[in-house]
mmCIF file with all atom_site columns, C-alpha atoms in Angstrom:
data_model
loop_
_atom_site.group_PDB
_atom_site.id
_atom_site.type_symbol
_atom_site.label_atom_id
_atom_site.label_alt_id
_atom_site.label_comp_id
_atom_site.label_asym_id
_atom_site.label_entity_id
_atom_site.label_seq_id
_atom_site.pdbx_PDB_ins_code
_atom_site.Cartn_x
_atom_site.Cartn_y
_atom_site.Cartn_z
_atom_site.occupancy
_atom_site.B_iso_or_equiv
_atom_site.pdbx_formal_charge
_atom_site.auth_seq_id
_atom_site.auth_comp_id
_atom_site.auth_asym_id
_atom_site.auth_atom_id
_atom_site.pdbx_PDB_model_num
ATOM 1  C CA . MET A 1 1  ? -11.101 13.104  1.215   1.00 0.00 ? 1  MET A CA 1
ATOM 2  C CA . ILE A 1 2  ? -10.204 9.496   2.021   1.00 0.00 ? 2  ILE A CA 1
ATOM 3  C CA . ARG A 1 3  ? -6.754  8.562   3.313   1.00 0.00 ? 3  ARG A CA 1
ATOM 4  C CA . HIS A 1 4  ? -5.986  4.922   2.567   1.00 0.00 ? 4  HIS A CA 1
ATOM 5  C CA . THR A 1 5  ? -3.215  3.396   4.662   1.00 0.00 ? 5  THR A CA 1
ATOM 6  C CA . VAL A 1 6  ? -1.777  -0.066  4.972   1.00 0.00 ? 6  VAL A CA 1
ATOM 7  C CA . ALA A 1 7  ? 0.899   -1.305  7.372   1.00 0.00 ? 7  ALA A CA 1
ATOM 8  C CA . PHE A 1 8  ? 2.554   -4.539  6.336   1.00 0.00 ? 8  PHE A CA 1
ATOM 9  C CA . ARG A 1 9  ? 5.362   -7.039  6.702   1.00 0.00 ? 9  ARG A CA 1
ATOM 10 C CA . LEU A 1 10 ? 6.908   -8.824  3.751   1.00 0.00 ? 10 LEU A CA 1
ATOM 11 C CA . LYS A 1 11 ? 7.898   -12.484 3.572   1.00 0.00 ? 11 LYS A CA 1
ATOM 12 C CA . HIS A 1 12 ? 11.316  -11.389 2.309   1.00 0.00 ? 12 HIS A CA 1
ATOM 13 C CA . GLU A 1 13 ? 14.436  -10.873 4.360   1.00 0.00 ? 13 GLU A CA 1
ATOM 14 C CA . ALA A 1 14 ? 15.135  -7.266  5.341   1.00 0.00 ? 14 ALA A CA 1
ATOM 15 C CA . GLY A 1 15 ? 17.389  -5.548  2.819   1.00 0.00 ? 15 GLY A CA 1
ATOM 16 C CA . SER A 1 16 ? 17.018  -8.328  0.263   1.00 0.00 ? 16 SER A CA 1
ATOM 17 C CA . ALA A 1 17 ? 16.765  -7.841  -3.481  1.00 0.00 ? 17 ALA A CA 1
ATOM 18 C CA . GLU A 1 18 ? 13.194  -9.205  -3.281  1.00 0.00 ? 18 GLU A CA 1
ATOM 19 C CA . GLU A 1 19 ? 12.229  -6.554  -0.734  1.00 0.00 ? 19 GLU A CA 1
ATOM 20 C CA . THR A 1 20 ? 13.768  -3.813  -2.896  1.00 0.00 ? 20 THR A CA 1
ATOM 21 C CA . SER A 1 21 ? 11.980  -5.134  -5.983  1.00 0.00 ? 21 SER A CA 1
ATOM 22 C CA . PHE A 1 22 ? 8.614   -5.244  -4.232  1.00 0.00 ? 22 PHE A CA 1
ATOM 23 C CA . LEU A 1 23 ? 8.897   -1.664  -3.027  1.00 0.00 ? 23 LEU A CA 1
ATOM 24 C CA . ALA A 1 24 ? 10.052  -0.441  -6.445  1.00 0.00 ? 24 ALA A CA 1
ATOM 25 C CA . ASP A 1 25 ? 7.193   -2.232  -8.198  1.00 0.00 ? 25 ASP A CA 1
ATOM 26 C CA . ALA A 1 26 ? 4.673   -0.798  -5.720  1.00 0.00 ? 26 ALA A CA 1
ATOM 27 C CA . LEU A 1 27 ? 5.382   2.674   -7.109  1.00 0.00 ? 27 LEU A CA 1
ATOM 28 C CA . VAL A 1 28 ? 3.083   1.736   -9.986  1.00 0.00 ? 28 VAL A CA 1
ATOM 29 C CA . LEU A 1 29 ? 0.182   2.494   -7.630  1.00 0.00 ? 29 LEU A CA 1
ATOM 30 C CA . ALA A 1 30 ? 1.087   6.200   -7.729  1.00 0.00 ? 30 ALA A CA 1
ATOM 31 C CA . LYS A 1 31 ? 0.400   6.177   -11.488 1.00 0.00 ? 31 LYS A CA 1
ATOM 32 C CA . ILE A 1 32 ? -3.301  5.462   -10.982 1.00 0.00 ? 32 ILE A CA 1
ATOM 33 C CA . PRO A 1 33 ? -5.015  8.762   -11.830 1.00 0.00 ? 33 PRO A CA 1
ATOM 34 C CA . SER A 1 34 ? -7.185  9.034   -8.688  1.00 0.00 ? 34 SER A CA 1
ATOM 35 C CA . VAL A 1 35 ? -4.234  8.482   -6.289  1.00 0.00 ? 35 VAL A CA 1
ATOM 36 C CA . ARG A 1 36 ? -2.961  11.598  -4.497  1.00 0.00 ? 36 ARG A CA 1
ATOM 37 C CA . SER A 1 37 ? 0.014   11.958  -2.139  1.00 0.00 ? 37 SER A CA 1
ATOM 38 C CA . PHE A 1 38 ? 1.307   8.376   -2.444  1.00 0.00 ? 38 PHE A CA 1
ATOM 39 C CA . GLU A 1 39 ? 3.992   7.583   0.139   1.00 0.00 ? 39 GLU A CA 1
ATOM 40 C CA . GLN A 1 40 ? 6.044   4.540   1.044   1.00 0.00 ? 40 GLN A CA 1
ATOM 41 C CA . LEU A 1 41 ? 6.943   4.517   4.729   1.00 0.00 ? 41 LEU A CA 1
ATOM 42 C CA . ARG A 1 42 ? 9.255   2.544   6.992   1.00 0.00 ? 42 ARG A CA 1
ATOM 43 C CA . GLN A 1 43 ? 8.005   1.600   10.460  1.00 0.00 ? 43 GLN A CA 1
ATOM 44 C CA . THR A 1 44 ? 10.195  2.952   13.263  1.00 0.00 ? 44 THR A CA 1
ATOM 45 C CA . SER A 1 45 ? 8.231   1.902   16.332  1.00 0.00 ? 45 SER A CA 1
ATOM 46 C CA . PRO A 1 46 ? 8.932   -1.362  18.170  1.00 0.00 ? 46 PRO A CA 1
ATOM 47 C CA . LYS A 1 47 ? 5.247   -1.537  19.197  1.00 0.00 ? 47 LYS A CA 1
ATOM 48 C CA . ASN A 1 48 ? 4.213   -3.817  16.315  1.00 0.00 ? 48 ASN A CA 1
ATOM 49 C CA . ASP A 1 49 ? 5.671   -6.270  13.807  1.00 0.00 ? 49 ASP A CA 1
ATOM 50 C CA . PHE A 1 50 ? 4.889   -4.294  10.650  1.00 0.00 ? 50 PHE A CA 1
ATOM 51 C CA . THR A 1 51 ? 7.919   -2.948  8.790   1.00 0.00 ? 51 THR A CA 1
ATOM 52 C CA . PHE A 1 52 ? 6.450   -0.802  6.004   1.00 0.00 ? 52 PHE A CA 1
ATOM 53 C CA . GLY A 1 53 ? 3.472   1.332   5.195   1.00 0.00 ? 53 GLY A CA 1
ATOM 54 C CA . PHE A 1 54 ? 1.799   2.818   2.168   1.00 0.00 ? 54 PHE A CA 1
ATOM 55 C CA . SER A 1 55 ? -0.336  5.921   2.409   1.00 0.00 ? 55 SER A CA 1
ATOM 56 C CA . MET A 1 56 ? -2.344  7.673   -0.282  1.00 0.00 ? 56 MET A CA 1
ATOM 57 C CA . GLU A 1 57 ? -5.310  9.982   -0.571  1.00 0.00 ? 57 GLU A CA 1
ATOM 58 C CA . PHE A 1 58 ? -8.380  10.123  -2.773  1.00 0.00 ? 58 PHE A CA 1
ATOM 59 C CA . ASP A 1 59 ? -10.611 13.103  -3.395  1.00 0.00 ? 59 ASP A CA 1
ATOM 60 C CA . ASP A 1 60 ? -13.739 11.072  -2.709  1.00 0.00 ? 60 ASP A CA 1
ATOM 61 C CA . GLN A 1 61 ? -15.273 7.600   -2.621  1.00 0.00 ? 61 GLN A CA 1
ATOM 62 C CA . ALA A 1 62 ? -15.467 7.501   -6.421  1.00 0.00 ? 62 ALA A CA 1
ATOM 63 C CA . GLY A 1 63 ? -11.691 7.999   -6.630  1.00 0.00 ? 63 GLY A CA 1
ATOM 64 C CA . TYR A 1 64 ? -11.123 5.255   -4.066  1.00 0.00 ? 64 TYR A CA 1
ATOM 65 C CA . ASP A 1 65 ? -13.427 2.907   -5.958  1.00 0.00 ? 65 ASP A CA 1
ATOM 66 C CA . THR A 1 66 ? -11.615 3.698   -9.214  1.00 0.00 ? 66 THR A CA 1
ATOM 67 C CA . TYR A 1 67 ? -8.303  2.809   -7.534  1.00 0.00 ? 67 TYR A CA 1
ATOM 68 C CA . ASN A 1 68 ? -9.603  -0.505  -6.203  1.00 0.00 ? 68 ASN A CA 1
ATOM 69 C CA . LEU A 1 69 ? -10.807 -1.594  -9.645  1.00 0.00 ? 69 LEU A CA 1
ATOM 70 C CA . HIS A 1 70 ? -7.942  -0.125  -11.677 1.00 0.00 ? 70 HIS A CA 1
ATOM 71 C CA . PRO A 1 71 ? -5.990  -2.764  -13.662 1.00 0.00 ? 71 PRO A CA 1
ATOM 72 C CA . LEU A 1 72 ? -2.638  -1.609  -12.201 1.00 0.00 ? 72 LEU A CA 1
ATOM 73 C CA . HIS A 1 73 ? -3.925  -2.084  -8.645  1.00 0.00 ? 73 HIS A CA 1
ATOM 74 C CA . VAL A 1 74 ? -5.612  -5.407  -9.412  1.00 0.00 ? 74 VAL A CA 1
ATOM 75 C CA . ALA A 1 75 ? -2.432  -6.759  -11.048 1.00 0.00 ? 75 ALA A CA 1
ATOM 76 C CA . PHE A 1 76 ? -0.167  -5.538  -8.230  1.00 0.00 ? 76 PHE A CA 1
ATOM 77 C CA . VAL A 1 77 ? -2.358  -7.156  -5.578  1.00 0.00 ? 77 VAL A CA 1
ATOM 78 C CA . ARG A 1 78 ? -2.591  -10.414 -7.527  1.00 0.00 ? 78 ARG A CA 1
ATOM 79 C CA . ASP A 1 79 ? 1.037   -10.677 -8.664  1.00 0.00 ? 79 ASP A CA 1
ATOM 80 C CA . ARG A 1 80 ? 2.984   -9.103  -5.818  1.00 0.00 ? 80 ARG A CA 1
ATOM 81 C CA . TRP A 1 81 ? 0.892   -8.349  -2.722  1.00 0.00 ? 81 TRP A CA 1
ATOM 82 C CA . VAL A 1 82 ? -0.837  -11.697 -2.216  1.00 0.00 ? 82 VAL A CA 1
ATOM 83 C CA . PRO A 1 83 ? 2.261   -13.868 -2.726  1.00 0.00 ? 83 PRO A CA 1
ATOM 84 C CA . GLU A 1 84 ? 4.768   -11.609 -0.931  1.00 0.00 ? 84 GLU A CA 1
ATOM 85 C CA . VAL A 1 85 ? 3.024   -9.937  2.033   1.00 0.00 ? 85 VAL A CA 1
ATOM 86 C CA . ALA A 1 86 ? 3.128   -11.926 5.259   1.00 0.00 ? 86 ALA A CA 1
ATOM 87 C CA . ASP A 1 87 ? 0.681   -9.777  7.242   1.00 0.00 ? 87 ASP A CA 1
ATOM 88 C CA . PHE A 1 88 ? -1.011  -6.398  6.969   1.00 0.00 ? 88 PHE A CA 1
ATOM 89 C CA . LEU A 1 89 ? -3.460  -3.977  8.510   1.00 0.00 ? 89 LEU A CA 1
ATOM 90 C CA . GLU A 1 90 ? -5.476  -1.681  6.266   1.00 0.00 ? 90 GLU A CA 1
ATOM 91 C CA . ILE A 1 91 ? -7.117  1.454   7.625   1.00 0.00 ? 91 ILE A CA 1
ATOM 92 C CA . ASP A 1 92 ? -9.049  4.055   5.663   1.00 0.00 ? 92 ASP A CA 1
ATOM 93 C CA . TYR A 1 93 ? -9.782  7.453   7.188   1.00 0.00 ? 93 TYR A CA 1
ATOM 94 C CA . THR A 1 94 ? -11.912 10.493  6.515   1.00 0.00 ? 94 THR A CA 1
ATOM 95 C CA . ARG A 1 95 ? -11.562 13.801  8.335   1.00 0.00 ? 95 ARG A CA 1
ATOM 96 C CA . LEU A 1 96 ? -13.833 14.476  11.282  1.00 0.00 ? 96 LEU A CA 1
#
């Protein structure tokens, strides 16, 4: 199992229509067949500047690779993520 996580901060003002639209459009990622347990998360700690997180799981590396190359993911990254995300940290985990 691979758990893919990303913490991020948007360029949009908190509570704005643009922020709401971005988060709504990101739900398309959950439709990719290899994605399991997709979650959108709000940061609650003052220890960093990230405001949101996405978390999802894949059964194996093949599922993760399928996700990365899937047209829905590629389009979301190109059309929404790159122009609208100010900063992010991506971490992928496997169980010990």
